[in-house]
Coordinates of C-alpha atoms in Angstrom, one line a residue:
M1 CA 1.6 -22.2 -14.4
Y2 CA 2.6 -19.1 -16.1
N3 CA 4.7 -20.0 -19.0
A4 CA 4.6 -19.5 -22.9
T5 CA 2.7 -22.5 -22.9
T6 CA 0.2 -19.8 -21.1
L7 CA 1.1 -17.1 -23.3
S8 CA 0.0 -18.5 -26.0
S9 CA -3.4 -19.3 -25.0
F10 CA -3.1 -15.6 -23.5
A11 CA -2.9 -14.1 -27.3
T12 CA -4.6 -17.2 -28.3
S13 CA -8.4 -16.5 -27.0
L14 CA -8.6 -13.0 -27.3
F15 CA -10.0 -14.3 -30.3
H16 CA -11.3 -17.8 -29.4
E17 CA -12.0 -19.0 -26.5
E18 CA -11.6 -23.1 -26.7
E19 CA -13.1 -24.7 -22.9
N20 CA -16.8 -23.7 -24.1
P21 CA -18.2 -24.0 -20.6
A22 CA -21.7 -24.7 -21.6
H23 CA -20.2 -28.1 -22.8
L24 CA -18.3 -27.5 -18.9
Y25 CA -21.2 -27.2 -17.4
D26 CA -23.0 -30.7 -19.2
T27 CA -21.8 -32.7 -16.8
L28 CA -22.4 -30.6 -13.0
D29 CA -25.0 -30.9 -11.2
F30 CA -26.8 -27.6 -10.7
S31 CA -28.5 -28.5 -8.5
S32 CA -25.9 -28.0 -5.5
L33 CA -25.8 -25.3 -6.8
S34 CA -26.8 -22.2 -5.6
W35 CA -29.7 -19.9 -7.4
L36 CA -25.8 -17.6 -7.4
E37 CA -24.3 -19.6 -9.1
K38 CA -26.9 -21.3 -11.0
Q39 CA -27.1 -17.3 -12.2
W40 CA -22.8 -17.0 -12.8
A41 CA -23.5 -20.2 -14.7
A42 CA -27.0 -19.0 -17.1
W43 CA -25.0 -16.1 -17.5
Y44 CA -21.5 -17.7 -19.2
I45 CA -24.0 -20.3 -21.2
F46 CA -25.7 -17.0 -22.3
V47 CA -23.6 -14.5 -24.5
G48 CA -21.4 -18.1 -25.0
N49 CA -17.8 -16.3 -25.4
P50 CA -16.7 -16.5 -21.5
V51 CA -14.2 -13.5 -22.7
L52 CA -17.6 -11.0 -23.3
A53 CA -19.5 -12.8 -21.4
T54 CA -16.2 -11.4 -18.2
G55 CA -15.9 -7.9 -19.8
L56 CA -19.2 -7.1 -20.0
M57 CA -20.0 -8.1 -16.6
S58 CA -16.6 -6.7 -14.7
F59 CA -17.8 -2.8 -16.5
I60 CA -20.6 -3.1 -15.6
L61 CA -20.1 -3.8 -11.9
H62 CA -17.1 -1.2 -11.8
E63 CA -19.4 1.3 -12.9
L64 CA -22.5 0.1 -10.6
V65 CA -21.1 0.4 -8.5
Y66 CA -18.4 3.0 -8.4
F67 CA -21.6 6.1 -9.6
G68 CA -23.7 4.1 -6.8
R69 CA -21.8 5.0 -4.8
C70 CA -21.1 8.2 -5.1
V71 CA -24.8 8.8 -6.0
P72 CA -25.5 8.9 -2.1
W73 CA -22.2 11.6 -1.1
M74 CA -23.7 13.3 -3.7
I75 CA -27.3 14.2 -1.9
I76 CA -25.1 14.7 0.8
D77 CA -23.3 17.7 -0.7
A78 CA -26.2 19.1 -1.5
I79 CA -28.3 18.5 1.7
P80 CA -26.6 21.9 4.4
Y81 CA -27.1 19.1 7.7
F82 CA -24.9 17.1 6.7
R83 CA -22.2 20.4 6.9
Q84 CA -21.8 19.3 10.4
W85 CA -19.7 16.3 9.5
K86 CA -17.1 18.2 6.4
L87 CA -13.6 18.0 7.0
Q88 CA -14.1 21.6 4.9
P89 CA -16.8 23.1 5.5
N90 CA -16.2 25.7 3.4
K91 CA -15.4 23.9 0.4
V92 CA -18.6 22.3 -0.7
P93 CA -18.6 20.7 -4.8
T94 CA -20.7 22.8 -6.9
P95 CA -22.9 20.8 -10.1
A96 CA -20.6 22.6 -12.2
Q97 CA -17.7 21.1 -10.2
Q98 CA -19.4 17.4 -9.9
W99 CA -20.3 17.4 -13.9
E100 CA -16.9 18.5 -14.9
C101 CA -15.7 15.6 -13.0
T102 CA -17.9 13.1 -14.1
K103 CA -17.3 14.0 -17.8
L104 CA -13.5 13.3 -17.7
V105 CA -13.6 9.9 -15.4
L106 CA -16.8 8.8 -17.5
L107 CA -14.4 9.6 -20.5
T108 CA -10.9 7.7 -18.5
H109 CA -13.5 5.1 -18.1
F110 CA -15.2 4.3 -21.8
T111 CA -11.2 4.9 -23.6
V112 CA -8.5 3.8 -21.0
E113 CA -10.3 1.5 -18.3
L114 CA -12.1 -0.3 -21.0
P115 CA -10.1 -1.6 -22.9
Q116 CA -8.5 -3.2 -20.0
I117 CA -11.8 -4.6 -18.5
F118 CA -11.9 -6.5 -21.6
L119 CA -8.1 -7.6 -21.4
F120 CA -9.1 -9.2 -18.0
H121 CA -10.4 -12.1 -19.4
P122 CA -7.8 -14.6 -21.0
L123 CA -5.1 -12.4 -18.4
A124 CA -5.8 -14.1 -16.3
V125 CA -6.9 -17.2 -17.3
A126 CA -3.3 -17.3 -18.2
F127 CA -2.2 -16.9 -14.8
G128 CA -4.7 -19.7 -13.9
M129 CA -7.2 -17.7 -12.3
Q130 CA -11.1 -19.7 -12.4
T131 CA -13.8 -17.6 -14.0
F132 CA -16.4 -19.4 -15.3
Q133 CA -16.2 -21.7 -13.3
V134 CA -18.0 -22.9 -10.4
P135 CA -19.4 -23.9 -7.3
F136 CA -17.5 -20.8 -6.0
P137 CA -15.0 -21.1 -2.7
E138 CA -15.1 -21.1 0.7
L139 CA -16.6 -17.4 2.3
K140 CA -13.4 -18.1 4.8
I141 CA -10.9 -18.5 1.9
M142 CA -12.4 -15.3 -0.5
A143 CA -12.5 -13.4 3.1
L144 CA -8.8 -13.5 3.9
Q145 CA -7.3 -13.1 0.0
V146 CA -9.9 -9.6 0.3
A147 CA -7.8 -9.2 3.0
L148 CA -4.2 -10.2 1.3
F149 CA -5.2 -7.6 -1.3
F150 CA -6.6 -4.7 1.0
I151 CA -2.9 -5.1 2.3
M152 CA -0.7 -5.7 -1.2
E153 CA -2.8 -3.3 -2.1
D154 CA -1.9 -0.3 0.2
A155 CA 1.9 -1.1 0.3
W156 CA 2.0 -0.6 -3.7
H157 CA -0.6 2.4 -2.8
Y158 CA 1.9 4.2 -0.5
V159 CA 5.1 4.1 -2.3
A160 CA 3.6 4.8 -5.9
H161 CA 1.9 7.6 -4.9
Q162 CA 4.8 9.0 -3.0
A163 CA 6.8 8.9 -6.5
L164 CA 4.1 11.2 -7.9
H165 CA 4.5 13.9 -6.4
Y166 CA 7.8 14.0 -7.7
G167 CA 9.2 16.2 -10.2
P168 CA 8.1 15.5 -13.7
L169 CA 5.6 13.3 -12.4
Y170 CA 3.8 15.4 -10.1
R171 CA 4.1 17.5 -12.4
R172 CA 3.2 15.8 -15.7
I173 CA 0.6 12.9 -14.4
H174 CA -0.1 13.2 -10.5
K175 CA -1.6 16.9 -11.0
L176 CA -4.6 17.1 -12.0
H177 CA -5.6 14.4 -9.3
H178 CA -4.5 17.2 -6.8
K179 CA -6.7 19.6 -8.6
Y180 CA -9.8 19.5 -5.7
S181 CA -8.2 20.3 -2.6
A182 CA -11.5 19.3 -1.4
P183 CA -11.5 16.2 -2.6
F184 CA -15.7 15.1 -3.5
G185 CA -16.6 11.3 -3.7
L186 CA -16.8 11.4 -8.1
A187 CA -13.5 12.8 -7.8
A188 CA -12.1 9.6 -6.6
E189 CA -11.2 8.2 -10.1
Y190 CA -10.5 11.8 -11.2
A191 CA -6.8 10.9 -12.5
H192 CA -4.7 11.0 -15.9
P193 CA -4.5 7.9 -18.2
L194 CA -1.2 7.0 -16.8
E195 CA -2.3 7.1 -12.1
I196 CA -4.9 4.9 -12.9
L197 CA -2.4 2.5 -15.1
I198 CA 0.3 2.9 -12.2
L199 CA -1.7 3.1 -8.8
G200 CA -4.5 0.6 -10.4
L201 CA -1.7 -2.6 -11.1
G202 CA -2.0 -2.3 -7.9
T203 CA -5.7 -3.1 -7.7
V204 CA -5.2 -5.9 -9.4
G205 CA -2.1 -6.7 -9.9
G206 CA -1.7 -8.3 -6.4
P207 CA -4.4 -10.7 -7.2
L208 CA -2.8 -11.9 -9.9
L209 CA 0.3 -12.0 -8.8
Y210 CA -1.3 -14.4 -5.2
C211 CA -3.0 -16.2 -8.1
Y212 CA 0.5 -16.7 -9.9
I213 CA 2.4 -18.1 -6.2
T214 CA -0.9 -20.0 -5.2
G215 CA -2.5 -21.2 -8.8
N216 CA -5.7 -20.4 -6.3
L217 CA -8.3 -17.3 -6.7
H218 CA -11.6 -17.2 -8.8
I219 CA -12.8 -14.1 -10.4
V220 CA -15.5 -13.8 -8.0
T221 CA -13.2 -12.4 -4.9
M222 CA -11.6 -10.8 -7.6
Y223 CA -14.9 -8.5 -8.1
T224 CA -15.8 -9.2 -4.2
W225 CA -12.7 -7.0 -4.0
I226 CA -13.1 -4.9 -7.0
V227 CA -16.6 -3.8 -5.3
L228 CA -15.1 -2.8 -1.3
R229 CA -12.0 -1.4 -2.7
L230 CA -14.3 1.1 -5.7
W231 CA -16.0 2.0 -1.7
Q232 CA -13.0 2.5 -0.5
A233 CA -11.7 4.7 -2.8
V234 CA -15.3 7.0 -3.2
D235 CA -15.1 7.0 0.5
A236 CA -11.9 8.2 1.2
H237 CA -12.6 11.5 -1.1
S238 CA -16.3 11.8 0.1
G239 CA -14.8 14.9 2.3
Y240 CA -16.9 13.4 5.1
D241 CA -16.4 12.1 8.9
F242 CA -19.1 11.0 11.2
P243 CA -18.9 9.3 14.4
W244 CA -19.6 6.2 12.8
S245 CA -17.1 6.3 10.2
L246 CA -15.0 3.3 10.1
H247 CA -11.7 4.4 10.7
N248 CA -13.1 5.7 15.0
I249 CA -14.1 2.1 15.1
F250 CA -11.0 0.7 13.8
P251 CA -7.9 3.1 14.5
L252 CA -5.9 1.6 11.4
W253 CA -8.1 2.2 8.8
S254 CA -7.2 5.2 7.0
G255 CA -10.9 7.1 5.6
A256 CA -11.9 10.9 4.3
E257 CA -10.8 12.2 7.6
H258 CA -7.5 10.5 6.7
H259 CA -7.2 11.4 3.6
D260 CA -8.9 14.8 2.7
F261 CA -5.8 16.1 5.3
H262 CA -3.5 14.8 2.0
H263 CA -5.3 16.7 -0.9
M264 CA -5.7 19.7 2.0
A265 CA -2.2 19.9 2.3
F266 CA -0.9 18.1 -0.3
T267 CA 1.9 15.7 1.3
N268 CA 1.4 13.8 3.9
N269 CA -0.7 10.6 4.7
Y270 CA 0.1 8.6 0.9
S271 CA -1.6 5.2 1.9
T272 CA -5.3 4.0 1.2
S273 CA -6.8 2.0 2.8
F274 CA -4.5 2.3 6.6
R275 CA -2.5 4.5 8.4
Y276 CA 0.3 2.0 9.6
L277 CA 2.9 2.5 6.8
D278 CA 2.4 6.2 7.3
Y279 CA 3.2 6.0 10.2
I280 CA 5.7 3.4 11.0
F281 CA 8.4 5.5 7.6
G282 CA 6.7 9.9 9.5
T283 CA 5.3 10.4 6.6
D284 CA 2.6 11.4 8.6
N285 CA 3.9 13.6 11.3
K286 CA 2.6 16.9 9.2
Y287 CA -1.6 14.8 9.9
R288 CA -0.7 14.2 13.4
A289 CA 0.9 18.2 14.1
Y290 CA -2.0 19.0 12.6
R291 CA -4.2 17.1 14.5
K292 CA -2.2 18.5 17.8
R293 CA -2.2 21.9 17.1
M294 CA -6.1 22.1 16.3
A295 CA -6.8 20.7 19.6
A296 CA -4.2 23.0 21.9
E297 CA -5.6 26.6 20.1
K298 CA -9.6 25.2 20.9
A299 CA -8.2 23.9 24.3
K300 CA -6.3 27.7 24.8
A301 CA -9.4 29.7 23.2
A302 CA -11.4 27.9 25.8
A303 CA -9.4 28.6 28.5
T304 CA -9.1 32.8 27.3
L305 CA -12.9 33.0 26.6
H306 CA -13.1 30.7 29.9
H307 CA -16.1 29.0 28.3
Q308 CA -17.1 26.5 26.1
L309 CA -16.2 27.5 22.8
S310 CA -19.3 27.1 20.6
K311 CA -19.5 26.4 17.3
A312 CA -18.7 29.0 15.6
E313 CA -15.8 29.7 17.7
S314 CA -14.7 26.9 17.2
D315 CA -15.4 26.6 13.6
A316 CA -13.3 30.0 13.4
I317 CA -10.3 28.6 14.8
E318 CA -10.7 25.3 11.8
A319 CA -10.4 27.4 9.1
K320 CA -7.7 29.5 9.5
L321 CA -5.3 26.4 10.9
M322 CA -7.2 25.0 8.2
A323 CA -5.9 27.9 5.4
E324 CA -2.4 27.8 6.6
T325 CA -2.6 24.7 6.1
E326 CA -3.3 24.9 2.3
A327 CA -1.1 27.5 2.2
E328 CA 2.0 25.1 2.9
G329 CA 0.7 22.5 0.5
I330 CA 0.7 25.6 -2.2
L331 CA 4.1 26.2 -1.7
A332 CA 4.8 22.5 -1.2
E333 CA 3.0 22.1 -4.4
K334 CA 5.2 23.9 -6.3
A335 CA 8.4 22.0 -5.0
A336 CA 7.0 19.2 -6.8
E337 CA 6.5 20.6 -9.7
N338 CA 9.9 21.5 -10.0
G339 CA 11.7 18.7 -9.4
D340 CA 12.9 19.8 -6.0
W341 CA 13.0 16.8 -4.3
N342 CA 14.7 18.1 -0.8
A343 CA 12.3 20.8 -0.6
A344 CA 9.2 18.8 -1.2
F345 CA 10.8 15.6 1.0
K346 CA 11.1 18.1 3.9
S347 CA 7.6 19.6 3.6
K348 CA 6.6 15.9 3.6
T349 CA 8.1 14.6 7.1
Q350 CA 8.9 18.5 9.6

């Protein structure tokens, strides 16, 4: 359990790991392990220090997954064919914008996230999380835990994200992330260091709380969760909605189509992974009204012209409504910057 003793071990393990995994593996039957489990144990034995081994693996994994997921979206942005699925087709990120975003993201990764990542192993051990141990948990258990983490993080993000939209919290912290009204993959972690800490608490805090309560969590499950969470964050900022996008298959999923509106209109759609909290609490009213009005305007134009709208005609209607919505969003942003809670709240729900 988490007590004074574990706090002491946490402080001690920052500088020295009392349990050498090589000795713990002495009695382990390696023939019973899978290939991946053998490589896992070999990595911890090779590095020799579990804190360092976990820190290196965590940071490398984060960088590979984040930028590895961003690269396909950068390629898609460079190919005009994909514009037909771009949610804001007139706002394609330039190489200069992508480079500016990359520089800040790398800076925060090395100055803000790297120290936290290297502190994670002793913190995880203090909460009772398994790290170098093998074998891994059953896939069924891992899947259920990851699903729970998605739900927990989504709830935390929904509340914290709304808080970041008001007064000094927006002006001094969250405004940076809203620099791009038409987001792109790299912009997922384009944020103020404090925002990374606040919203990141939902990503890391949920699993730690679960581990504290149940005493049953392996860091490999944590890694699985982090990989999927990174993919979700990058995809939600991609700016594209394909027919095969997950929300078209699983309606509760948010996806880029949901989050792109938040950046364009500044208000509504505060959740990350799912849509149900925004729907339940009415913080998707403007979004749903926007979609309804878009369909009505297109139907009205088709009836007036007595033919099915061409792509150019349809795009013109979309561009008009997008411009109006973004203009309203600028006003809502100013209200938030000025600390006008009531004005910002009304723009969210009306």
